[in-house]
CSV table of C-alpha atoms in Angstrom, one decimal:
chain,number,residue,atom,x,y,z
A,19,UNK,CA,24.6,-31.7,4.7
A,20,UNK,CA,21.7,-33.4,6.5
A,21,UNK,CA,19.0,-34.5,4.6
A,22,UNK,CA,16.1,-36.7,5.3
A,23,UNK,CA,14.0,-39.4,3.6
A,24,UNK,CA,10.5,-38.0,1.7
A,25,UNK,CA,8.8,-40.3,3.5
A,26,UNK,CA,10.4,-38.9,6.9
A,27,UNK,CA,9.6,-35.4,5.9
A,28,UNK,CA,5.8,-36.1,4.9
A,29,UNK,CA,5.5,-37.8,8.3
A,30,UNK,CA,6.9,-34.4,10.2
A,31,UNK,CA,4.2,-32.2,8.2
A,32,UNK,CA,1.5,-34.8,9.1
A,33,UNK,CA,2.5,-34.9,13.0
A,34,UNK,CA,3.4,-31.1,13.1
A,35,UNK,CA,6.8,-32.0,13.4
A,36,UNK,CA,7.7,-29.2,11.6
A,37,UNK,CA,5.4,-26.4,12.6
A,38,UNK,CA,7.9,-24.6,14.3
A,39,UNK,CA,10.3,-24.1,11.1
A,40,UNK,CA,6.8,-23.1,9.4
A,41,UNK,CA,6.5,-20.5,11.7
A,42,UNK,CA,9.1,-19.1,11.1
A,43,UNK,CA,8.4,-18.3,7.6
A,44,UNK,CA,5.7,-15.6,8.9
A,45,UNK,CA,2.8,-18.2,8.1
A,46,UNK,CA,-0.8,-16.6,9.4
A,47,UNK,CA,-2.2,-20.4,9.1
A,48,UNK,CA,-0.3,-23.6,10.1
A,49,UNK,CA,-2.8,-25.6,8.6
A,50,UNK,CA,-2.7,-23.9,5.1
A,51,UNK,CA,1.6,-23.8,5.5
A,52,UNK,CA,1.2,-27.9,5.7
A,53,UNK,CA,-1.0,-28.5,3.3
A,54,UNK,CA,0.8,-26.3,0.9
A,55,UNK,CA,4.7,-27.7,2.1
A,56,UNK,CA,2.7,-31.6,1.5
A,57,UNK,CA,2.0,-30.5,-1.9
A,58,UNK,CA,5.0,-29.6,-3.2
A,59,UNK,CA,6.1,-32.9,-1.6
A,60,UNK,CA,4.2,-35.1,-3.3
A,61,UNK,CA,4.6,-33.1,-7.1
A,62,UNK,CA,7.7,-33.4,-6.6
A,63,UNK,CA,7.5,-37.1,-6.3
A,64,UNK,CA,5.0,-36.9,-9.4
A,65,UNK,CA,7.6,-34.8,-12.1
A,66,UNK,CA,10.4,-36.4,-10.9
A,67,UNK,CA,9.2,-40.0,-10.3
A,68,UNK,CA,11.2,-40.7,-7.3
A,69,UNK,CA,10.8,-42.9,-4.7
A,70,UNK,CA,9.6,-42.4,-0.8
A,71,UNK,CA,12.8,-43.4,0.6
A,72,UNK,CA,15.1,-40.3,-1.7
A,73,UNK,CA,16.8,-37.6,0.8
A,74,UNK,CA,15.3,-34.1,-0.2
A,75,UNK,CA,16.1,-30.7,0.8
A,76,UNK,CA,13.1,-28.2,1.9
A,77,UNK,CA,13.8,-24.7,1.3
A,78,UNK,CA,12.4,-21.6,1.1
A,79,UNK,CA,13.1,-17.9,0.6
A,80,UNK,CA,11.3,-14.8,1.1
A,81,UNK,CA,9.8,-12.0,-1.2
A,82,UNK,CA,11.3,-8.6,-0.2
A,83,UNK,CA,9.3,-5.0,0.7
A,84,UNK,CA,11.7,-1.9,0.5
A,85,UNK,CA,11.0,0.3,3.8
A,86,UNK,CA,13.4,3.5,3.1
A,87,UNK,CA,15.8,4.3,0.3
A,88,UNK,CA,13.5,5.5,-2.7
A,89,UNK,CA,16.3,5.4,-5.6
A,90,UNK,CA,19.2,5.9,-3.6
A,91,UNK,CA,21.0,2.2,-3.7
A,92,UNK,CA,21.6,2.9,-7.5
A,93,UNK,CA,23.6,6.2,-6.0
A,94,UNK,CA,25.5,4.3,-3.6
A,95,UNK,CA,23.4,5.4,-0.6
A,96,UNK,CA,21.6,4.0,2.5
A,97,UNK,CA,18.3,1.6,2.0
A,98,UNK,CA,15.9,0.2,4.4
A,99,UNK,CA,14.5,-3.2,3.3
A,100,UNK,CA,12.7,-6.3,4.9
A,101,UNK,CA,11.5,-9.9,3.9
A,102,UNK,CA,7.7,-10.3,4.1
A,103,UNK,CA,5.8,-13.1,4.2
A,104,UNK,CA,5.0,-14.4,0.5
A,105,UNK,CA,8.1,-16.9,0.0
A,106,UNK,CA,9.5,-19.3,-3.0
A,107,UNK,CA,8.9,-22.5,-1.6
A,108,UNK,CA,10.8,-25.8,-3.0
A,109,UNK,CA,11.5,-29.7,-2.3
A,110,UNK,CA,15.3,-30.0,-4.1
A,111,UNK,CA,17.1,-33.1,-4.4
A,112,UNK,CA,20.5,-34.4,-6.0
A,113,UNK,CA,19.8,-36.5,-9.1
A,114,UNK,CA,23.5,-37.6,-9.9
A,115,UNK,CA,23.6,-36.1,-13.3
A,116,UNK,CA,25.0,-33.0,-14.4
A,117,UNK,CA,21.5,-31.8,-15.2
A,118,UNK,CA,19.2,-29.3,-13.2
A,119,UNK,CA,15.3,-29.7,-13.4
A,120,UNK,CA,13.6,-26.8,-12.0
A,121,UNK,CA,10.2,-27.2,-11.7
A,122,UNK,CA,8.2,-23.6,-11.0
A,123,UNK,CA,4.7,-24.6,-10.7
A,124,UNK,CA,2.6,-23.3,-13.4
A,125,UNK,CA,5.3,-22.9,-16.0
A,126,UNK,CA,7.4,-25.0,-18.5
A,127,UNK,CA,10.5,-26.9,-17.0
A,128,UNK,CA,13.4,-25.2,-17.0
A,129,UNK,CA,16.6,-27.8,-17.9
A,130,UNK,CA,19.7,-26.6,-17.2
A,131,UNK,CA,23.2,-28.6,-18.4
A,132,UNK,CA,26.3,-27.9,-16.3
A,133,UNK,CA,28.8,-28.6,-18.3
A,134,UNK,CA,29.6,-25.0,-19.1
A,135,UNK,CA,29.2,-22.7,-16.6
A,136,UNK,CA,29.6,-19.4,-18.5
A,137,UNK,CA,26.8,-17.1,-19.5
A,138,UNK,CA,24.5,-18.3,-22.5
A,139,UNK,CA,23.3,-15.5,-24.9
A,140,UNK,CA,20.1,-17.5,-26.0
A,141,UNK,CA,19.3,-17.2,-21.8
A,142,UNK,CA,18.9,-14.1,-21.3
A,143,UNK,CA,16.2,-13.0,-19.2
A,144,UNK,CA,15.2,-16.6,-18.1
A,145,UNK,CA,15.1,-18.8,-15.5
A,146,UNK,CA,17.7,-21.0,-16.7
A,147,UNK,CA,20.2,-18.5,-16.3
A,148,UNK,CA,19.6,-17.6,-13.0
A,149,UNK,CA,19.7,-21.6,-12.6
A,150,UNK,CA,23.5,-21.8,-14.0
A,151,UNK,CA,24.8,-18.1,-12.7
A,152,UNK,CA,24.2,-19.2,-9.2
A,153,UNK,CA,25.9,-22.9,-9.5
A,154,UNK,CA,28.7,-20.9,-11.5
A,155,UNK,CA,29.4,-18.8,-8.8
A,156,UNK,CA,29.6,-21.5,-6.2
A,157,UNK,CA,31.8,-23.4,-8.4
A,158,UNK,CA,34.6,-20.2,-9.2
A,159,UNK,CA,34.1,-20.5,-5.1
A,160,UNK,CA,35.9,-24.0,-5.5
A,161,UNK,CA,32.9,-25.9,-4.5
A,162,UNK,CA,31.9,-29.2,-6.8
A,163,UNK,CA,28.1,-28.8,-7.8
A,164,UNK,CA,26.1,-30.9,-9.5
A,165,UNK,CA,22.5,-32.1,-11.1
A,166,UNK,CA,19.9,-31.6,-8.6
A,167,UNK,CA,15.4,-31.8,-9.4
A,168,UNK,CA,13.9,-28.8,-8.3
A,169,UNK,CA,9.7,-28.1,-7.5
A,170,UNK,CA,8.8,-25.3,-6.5
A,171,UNK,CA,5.5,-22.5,-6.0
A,172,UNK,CA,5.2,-19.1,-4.8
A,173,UNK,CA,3.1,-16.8,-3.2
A,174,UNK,CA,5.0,-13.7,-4.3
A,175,UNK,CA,3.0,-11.8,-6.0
A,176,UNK,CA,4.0,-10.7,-9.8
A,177,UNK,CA,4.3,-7.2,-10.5
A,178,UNK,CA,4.2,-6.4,-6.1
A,179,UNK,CA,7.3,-4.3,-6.6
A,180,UNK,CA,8.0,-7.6,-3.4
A,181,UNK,CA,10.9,-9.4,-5.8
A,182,UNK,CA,10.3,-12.7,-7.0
A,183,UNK,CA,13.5,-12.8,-9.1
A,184,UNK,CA,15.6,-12.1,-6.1
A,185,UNK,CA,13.6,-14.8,-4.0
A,186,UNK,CA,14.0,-17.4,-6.6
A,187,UNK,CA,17.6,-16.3,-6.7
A,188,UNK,CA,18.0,-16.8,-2.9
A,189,UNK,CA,16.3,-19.9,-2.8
A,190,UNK,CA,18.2,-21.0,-5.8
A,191,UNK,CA,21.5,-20.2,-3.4
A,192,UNK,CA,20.0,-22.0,-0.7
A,193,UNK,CA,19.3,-25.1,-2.2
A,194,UNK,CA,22.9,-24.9,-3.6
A,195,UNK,CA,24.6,-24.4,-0.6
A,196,UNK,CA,22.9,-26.8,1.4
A,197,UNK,CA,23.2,-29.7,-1.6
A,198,UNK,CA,27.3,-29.0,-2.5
A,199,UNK,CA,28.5,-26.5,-0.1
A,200,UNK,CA,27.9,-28.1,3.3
A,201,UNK,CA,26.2,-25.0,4.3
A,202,UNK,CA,29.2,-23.1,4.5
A,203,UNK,CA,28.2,-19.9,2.4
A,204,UNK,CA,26.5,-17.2,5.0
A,205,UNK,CA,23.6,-14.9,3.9
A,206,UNK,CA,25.5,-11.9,2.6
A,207,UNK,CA,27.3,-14.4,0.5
A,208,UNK,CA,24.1,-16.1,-1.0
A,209,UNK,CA,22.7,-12.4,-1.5
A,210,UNK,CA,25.9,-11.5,-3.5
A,211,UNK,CA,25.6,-14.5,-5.6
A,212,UNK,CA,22.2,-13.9,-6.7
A,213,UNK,CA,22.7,-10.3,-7.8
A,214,UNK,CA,26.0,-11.7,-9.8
A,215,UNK,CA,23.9,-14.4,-11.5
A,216,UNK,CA,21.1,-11.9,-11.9
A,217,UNK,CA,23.8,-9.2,-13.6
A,218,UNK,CA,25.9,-11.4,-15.8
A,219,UNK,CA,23.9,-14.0,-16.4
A,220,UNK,CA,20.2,-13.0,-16.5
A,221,UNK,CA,21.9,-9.6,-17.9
A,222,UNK,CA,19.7,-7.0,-15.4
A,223,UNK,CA,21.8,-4.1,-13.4
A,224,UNK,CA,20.2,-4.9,-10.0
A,225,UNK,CA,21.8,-3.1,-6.9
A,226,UNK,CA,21.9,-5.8,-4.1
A,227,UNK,CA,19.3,-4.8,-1.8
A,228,UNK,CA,16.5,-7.0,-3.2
A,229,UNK,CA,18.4,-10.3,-2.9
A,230,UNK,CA,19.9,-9.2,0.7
A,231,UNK,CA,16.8,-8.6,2.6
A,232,UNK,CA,15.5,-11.9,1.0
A,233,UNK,CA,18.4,-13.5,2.1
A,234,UNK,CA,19.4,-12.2,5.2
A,235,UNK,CA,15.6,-11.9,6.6
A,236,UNK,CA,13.7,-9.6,9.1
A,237,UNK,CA,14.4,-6.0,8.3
A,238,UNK,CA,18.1,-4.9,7.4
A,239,UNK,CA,19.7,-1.5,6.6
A,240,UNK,CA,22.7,-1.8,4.0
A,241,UNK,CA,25.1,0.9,3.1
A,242,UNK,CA,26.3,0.9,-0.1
A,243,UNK,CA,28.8,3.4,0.1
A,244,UNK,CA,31.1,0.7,-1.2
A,245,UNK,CA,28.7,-1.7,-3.6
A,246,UNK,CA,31.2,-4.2,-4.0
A,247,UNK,CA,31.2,-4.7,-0.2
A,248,UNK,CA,27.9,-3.3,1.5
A,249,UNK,CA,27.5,-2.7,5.4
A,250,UNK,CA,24.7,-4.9,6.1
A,251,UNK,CA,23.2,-3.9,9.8
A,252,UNK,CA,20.4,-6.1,11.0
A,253,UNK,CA,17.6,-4.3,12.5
A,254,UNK,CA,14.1,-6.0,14.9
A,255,UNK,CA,11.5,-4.8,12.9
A,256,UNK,CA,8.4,-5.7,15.0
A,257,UNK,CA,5.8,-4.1,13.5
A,258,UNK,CA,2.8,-6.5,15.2
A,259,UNK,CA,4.6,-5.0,18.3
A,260,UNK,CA,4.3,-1.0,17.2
A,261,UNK,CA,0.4,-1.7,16.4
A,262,UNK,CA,0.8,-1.9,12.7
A,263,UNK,CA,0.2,-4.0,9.9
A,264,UNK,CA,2.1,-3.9,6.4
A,265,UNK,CA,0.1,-3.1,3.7
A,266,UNK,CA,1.1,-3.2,0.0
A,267,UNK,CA,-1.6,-2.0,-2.3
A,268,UNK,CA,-1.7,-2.5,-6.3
A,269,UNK,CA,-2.5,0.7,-7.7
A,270,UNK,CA,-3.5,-1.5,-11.1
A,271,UNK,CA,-1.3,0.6,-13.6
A,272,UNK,CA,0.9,-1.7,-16.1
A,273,UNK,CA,4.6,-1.1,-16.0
A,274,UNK,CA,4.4,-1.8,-19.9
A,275,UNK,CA,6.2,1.4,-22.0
A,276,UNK,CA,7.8,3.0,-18.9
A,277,UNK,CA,11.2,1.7,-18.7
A,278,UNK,CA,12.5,5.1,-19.7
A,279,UNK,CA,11.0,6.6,-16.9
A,280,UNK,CA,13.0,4.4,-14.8
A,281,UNK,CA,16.3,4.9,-16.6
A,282,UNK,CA,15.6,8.8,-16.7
A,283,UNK,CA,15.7,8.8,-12.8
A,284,UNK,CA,19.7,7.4,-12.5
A,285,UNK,CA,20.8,9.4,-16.1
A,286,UNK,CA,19.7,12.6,-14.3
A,287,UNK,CA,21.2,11.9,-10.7
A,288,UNK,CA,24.3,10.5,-12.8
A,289,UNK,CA,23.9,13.9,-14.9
A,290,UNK,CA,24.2,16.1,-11.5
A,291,UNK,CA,27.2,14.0,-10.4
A,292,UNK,CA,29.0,14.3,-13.5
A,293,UNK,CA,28.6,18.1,-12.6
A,294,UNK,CA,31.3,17.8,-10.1
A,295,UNK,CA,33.8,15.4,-12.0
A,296,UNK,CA,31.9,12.2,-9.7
A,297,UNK,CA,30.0,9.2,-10.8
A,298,UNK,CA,27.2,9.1,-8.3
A,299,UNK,CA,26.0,11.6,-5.5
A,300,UNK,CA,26.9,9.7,-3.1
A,301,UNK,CA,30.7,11.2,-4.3
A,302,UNK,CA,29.1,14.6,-3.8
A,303,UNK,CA,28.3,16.8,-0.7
A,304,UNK,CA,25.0,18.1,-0.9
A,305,UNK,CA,26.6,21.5,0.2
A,306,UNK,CA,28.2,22.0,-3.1
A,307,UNK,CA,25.5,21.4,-5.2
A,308,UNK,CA,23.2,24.1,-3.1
A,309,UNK,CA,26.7,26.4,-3.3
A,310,UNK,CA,26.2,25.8,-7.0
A,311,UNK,CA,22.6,25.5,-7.9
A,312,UNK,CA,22.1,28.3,-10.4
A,313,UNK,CA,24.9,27.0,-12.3
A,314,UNK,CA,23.8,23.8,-12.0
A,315,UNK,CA,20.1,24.4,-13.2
A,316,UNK,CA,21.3,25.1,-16.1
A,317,UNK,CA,23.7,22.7,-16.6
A,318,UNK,CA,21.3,19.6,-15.9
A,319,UNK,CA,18.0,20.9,-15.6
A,320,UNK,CA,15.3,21.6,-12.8
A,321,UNK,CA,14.4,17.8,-12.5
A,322,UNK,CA,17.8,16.8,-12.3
A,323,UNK,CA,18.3,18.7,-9.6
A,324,UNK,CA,15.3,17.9,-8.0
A,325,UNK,CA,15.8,14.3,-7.8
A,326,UNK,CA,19.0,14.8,-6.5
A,327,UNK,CA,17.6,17.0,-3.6
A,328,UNK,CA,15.7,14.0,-2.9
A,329,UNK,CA,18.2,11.4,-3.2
A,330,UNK,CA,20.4,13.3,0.3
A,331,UNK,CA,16.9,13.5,1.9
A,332,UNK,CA,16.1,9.7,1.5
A,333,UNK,CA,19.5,8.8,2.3
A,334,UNK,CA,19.7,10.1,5.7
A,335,UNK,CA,16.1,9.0,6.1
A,336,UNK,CA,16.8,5.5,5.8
A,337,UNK,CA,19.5,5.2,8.4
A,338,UNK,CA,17.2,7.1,10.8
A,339,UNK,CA,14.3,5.0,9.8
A,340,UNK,CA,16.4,2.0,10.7
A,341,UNK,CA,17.4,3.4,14.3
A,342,UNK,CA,13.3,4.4,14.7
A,343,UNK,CA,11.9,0.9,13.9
A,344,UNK,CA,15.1,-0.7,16.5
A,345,UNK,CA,14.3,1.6,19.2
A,346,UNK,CA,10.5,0.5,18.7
A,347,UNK,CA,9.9,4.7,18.2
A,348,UNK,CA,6.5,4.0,16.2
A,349,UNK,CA,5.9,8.3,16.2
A,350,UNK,CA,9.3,8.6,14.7
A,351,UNK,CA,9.1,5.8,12.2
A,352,UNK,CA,5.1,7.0,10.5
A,353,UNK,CA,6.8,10.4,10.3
A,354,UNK,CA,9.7,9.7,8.0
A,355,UNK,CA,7.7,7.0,5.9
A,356,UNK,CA,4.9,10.2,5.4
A,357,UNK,CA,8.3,12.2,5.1
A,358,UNK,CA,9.7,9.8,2.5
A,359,UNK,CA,6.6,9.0,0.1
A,360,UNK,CA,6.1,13.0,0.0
A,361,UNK,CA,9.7,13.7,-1.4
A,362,UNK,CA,9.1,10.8,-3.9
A,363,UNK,CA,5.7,12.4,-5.1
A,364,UNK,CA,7.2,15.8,-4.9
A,365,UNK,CA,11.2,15.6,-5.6
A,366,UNK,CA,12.1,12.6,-7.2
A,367,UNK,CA,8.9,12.8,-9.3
A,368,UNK,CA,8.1,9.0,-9.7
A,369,UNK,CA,4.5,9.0,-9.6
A,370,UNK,CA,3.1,9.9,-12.8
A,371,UNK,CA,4.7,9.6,-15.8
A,372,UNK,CA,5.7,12.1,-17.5
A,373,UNK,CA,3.1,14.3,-19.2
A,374,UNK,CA,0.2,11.8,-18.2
A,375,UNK,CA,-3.1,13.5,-17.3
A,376,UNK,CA,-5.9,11.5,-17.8
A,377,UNK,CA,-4.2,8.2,-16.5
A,378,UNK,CA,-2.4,9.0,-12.8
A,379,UNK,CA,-3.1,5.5,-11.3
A,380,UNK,CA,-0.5,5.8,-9.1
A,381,UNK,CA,-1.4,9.4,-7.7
A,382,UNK,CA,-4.6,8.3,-7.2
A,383,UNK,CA,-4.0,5.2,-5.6
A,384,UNK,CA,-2.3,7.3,-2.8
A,385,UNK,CA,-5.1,10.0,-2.5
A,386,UNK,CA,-7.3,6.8,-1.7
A,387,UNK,CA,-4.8,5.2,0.6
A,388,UNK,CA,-4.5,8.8,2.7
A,389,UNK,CA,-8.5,9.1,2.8
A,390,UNK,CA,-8.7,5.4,3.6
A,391,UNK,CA,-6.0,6.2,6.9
A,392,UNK,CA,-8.2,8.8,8.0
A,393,UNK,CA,-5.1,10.8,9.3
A,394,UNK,CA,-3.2,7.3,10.9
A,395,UNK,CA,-0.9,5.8,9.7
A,396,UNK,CA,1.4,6.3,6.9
A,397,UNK,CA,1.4,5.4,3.0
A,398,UNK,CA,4.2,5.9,0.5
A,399,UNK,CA,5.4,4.9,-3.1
A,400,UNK,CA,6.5,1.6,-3.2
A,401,UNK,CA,9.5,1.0,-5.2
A,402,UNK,CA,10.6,2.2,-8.7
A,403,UNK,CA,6.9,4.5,-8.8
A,404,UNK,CA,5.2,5.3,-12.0
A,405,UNK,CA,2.9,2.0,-12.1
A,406,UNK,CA,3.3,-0.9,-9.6
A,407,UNK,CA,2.5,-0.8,-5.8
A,408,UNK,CA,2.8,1.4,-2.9
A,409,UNK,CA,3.0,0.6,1.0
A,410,UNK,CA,1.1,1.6,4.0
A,411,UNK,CA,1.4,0.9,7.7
A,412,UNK,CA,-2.1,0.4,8.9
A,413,UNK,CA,-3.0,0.4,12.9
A,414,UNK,CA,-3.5,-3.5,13.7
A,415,UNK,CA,-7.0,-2.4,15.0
A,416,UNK,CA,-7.9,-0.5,11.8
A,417,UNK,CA,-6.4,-2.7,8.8
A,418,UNK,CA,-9.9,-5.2,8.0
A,419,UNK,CA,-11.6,-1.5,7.7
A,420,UNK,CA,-9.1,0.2,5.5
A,421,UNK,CA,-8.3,-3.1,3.3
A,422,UNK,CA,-12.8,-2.5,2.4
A,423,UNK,CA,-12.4,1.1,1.8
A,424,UNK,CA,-8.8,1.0,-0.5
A,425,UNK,CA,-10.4,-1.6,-2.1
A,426,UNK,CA,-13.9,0.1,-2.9
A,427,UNK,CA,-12.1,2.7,-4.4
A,428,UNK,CA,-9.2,1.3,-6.0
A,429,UNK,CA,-10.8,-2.5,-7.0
A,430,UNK,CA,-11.1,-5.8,-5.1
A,431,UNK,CA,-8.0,-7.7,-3.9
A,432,UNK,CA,-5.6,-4.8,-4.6
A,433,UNK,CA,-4.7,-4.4,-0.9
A,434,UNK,CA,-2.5,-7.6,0.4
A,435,UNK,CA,-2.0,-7.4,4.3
A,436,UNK,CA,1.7,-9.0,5.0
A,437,UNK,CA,4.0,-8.9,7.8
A,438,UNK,CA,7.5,-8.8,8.1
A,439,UNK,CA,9.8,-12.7,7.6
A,440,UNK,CA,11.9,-12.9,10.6
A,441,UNK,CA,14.4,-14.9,9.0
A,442,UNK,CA,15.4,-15.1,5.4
A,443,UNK,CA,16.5,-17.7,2.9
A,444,UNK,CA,16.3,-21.1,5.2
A,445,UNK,CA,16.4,-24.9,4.8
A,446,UNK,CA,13.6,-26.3,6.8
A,447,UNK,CA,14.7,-29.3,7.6
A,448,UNK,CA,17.9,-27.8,9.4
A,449,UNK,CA,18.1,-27.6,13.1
């Protein structure tokens, strides 16, 4: 574990000591990336009331944008995902208790006691339990963890659809592994924690693509075709180089009162399996199902069937997607995203909620975003649909233009210009 002094670390910030670690984070301002790593230095020093001379940790980990894959990791298939850069950013120390003080900046302190590790029932949901499922997991891993202080901020924005559980879950496994695991646990392995922690502790289903791409970094294509041990493939995604910016644009819909729009999308792609004796489609060749559709219509309904029409379509899209973006094929890659985004709206169906006419935020928000391209480009949902976000990949030379126009007719600030995090969860202070 190498660690350094406060003191030592405030000096590297003030010299630019650091600045090439900060790039690395996808940073658009080195000066802004100082100033904000100095000031969780020194409120750290402030909650905690430690002294200059204390060895800390600096770590950060990335929010996550999903490229390809609309609702197929849930079905075992292929996704298409990359760290942006928005990060959780945090000064960690041991405190030689058995007590962890998490600091987020802006809410209450979370206090976490180690001396049992299993799941609390009065957690649920919280940050705390995120805090003991990802120590727990490093313990049952035969590692001895302890107390550690904890400050962190972000710049992941809430309600993105860009994953600010999974990055605080990743940076959580960061700062764990480099305080009491020597930096032994790889990024797969971090990834895998978090979605455990976020599963049995926090008590959420998540698939593991959200906490891999914050973990592992740039863009990665994962096949799930075996969840408990995903493919992870690495792929360059060097979007600055194709000409494009990434876009994510808040349509300003509320995801309040639609969580059974979300469920309704698995049930019915679980419905169509169950069809054929399987669990998930990915258990199913899409042959049968168009061998057996009439039956099937009637079996699981016309939306059932729909979405799973979708679910092959994506599938194959993402792997190809993955190839497009590593063979820098930028004609390839705006094809399938248009390609993608039109299945969601057209077979998967998660735009507008169901029986909504008056309110179509969403669907709007993407009429806007395809006027606002003016025919370049390429705009999809982004995420689970219904309310939220959706992406676009804007020409570099176009983006300040579109950004005015998306915003003059969807509202002001709802279009964030990011770019893709070439690495993932990291300690800054390593070499």
């Amino acid at each position: 574990m190498k660690m350094k002094k406060w003191n030592e670390v405030y000096k590297m910030l003030e010299t630019g000591a650091l600045d090439q670690k900060l790039e690395l984070t996808g940073c658009r301002d080195l000066d802004v990336a100082r100033k904000r790593t100095m000031h969780v230095l020194e409120e750290f020093k402030k909650c905690f009331g430690t002294e200059e001379e204390l060895e800390i940790a600096l770590c950060s980990a990335p929010g996550r944008t999903e490229i390809s894959g609309n609702h197929t990791d849930h079905q075992h298939g292929h996704v298409l995902a990359a760290a942006v850069n928005l990060d959780f950013l945090a000064c960690a120390a041991p405190n030689g208790t058995n007590t962890v003080r998490f600091q987020s900046e802006g809410w209450p302190m979370t206090t976490v006691d180690l001396s049992d590790m299993e799941p609390q029932e009065n957690e649920k949901e919280t940050t705390a339990s995120l805090v003991r499922g990802v120590l727990a997991q490093m313990e049952k891993a035969g590692y001895q963890v302890g107390g550690c202080d904890i400050y962190a901020v972000s710049s992941v924005l809430p309600g993105s659809g860009l994953s600010s559980s999974a990055a605080c879950e990743v940076l959580l496994g960061v700062i764990g592994n480099h305080l009491f695991c020597k930096d032994e646990l790889d990024a797969v392995t971090i990834a895998k924690i978090g979605q455990k922690a976020e599963n049995q502790y926090f008590g959420k289903p998540s698939g593991l693509m959200d906490q891999t791409a914050s973990s592992v970094g740039d863009a990665v294509a994962i096949d799930f075709g075996d969840p408990s041990a995903p493919i992870v493939r690495p792929v360059t995604a060097d979007l600055e180089g194709l000409g494009l910016a990434l876009c994510i644009i808040d349509c300003g819909a509320d995801h309040a009162a639609l969580t059974g729009e979300y469920a309704s999308i698995p049930q019915e792609m679980g419905k169509v399996a169950q069809f054929f004796g399987k669990e998930v489609l990915h258990d199913v060749r899409e042959e049968e199902i168009l061998a057996l559709l009439p039956e099937l219509r009637k079996a699981a309904g016309d939306r059932a069937v729909l979405r799973a029409l979708h679910f092959y379509a994506d599938d194959k899209r993402a792997v190809e997607e993955a190839d497009a973006l590593q063979r820098k094929d930028k004609e390839t890659f705006l094809h399938l995203v248009k390609e993608s985004g039109r299945s969601s709206w057209e077979l998967l169906q998660n735009i507008t909620p169901a029986g909504a006419v008056e309110a179509q935020d969403m669907a709007v928000a993407l009429a806007a975003t395809e006027i606002a391209l003016k025919g370049k480009g390429a705009c999809r949902v982004h995420g689970g649909g219904f309310a939220g976000t959706l992406q676009a990949f804007v020409p570099l030379e176009d983006v300040e233009e579109f950004k005015k126009n998306v915003e003059t007719m969807i509202g002001e600030e709802c279009c964030h210009i990011l770019s893709i995090r070439p690495v993932g969860g990291i300690v800054l202070l390593l070499d």
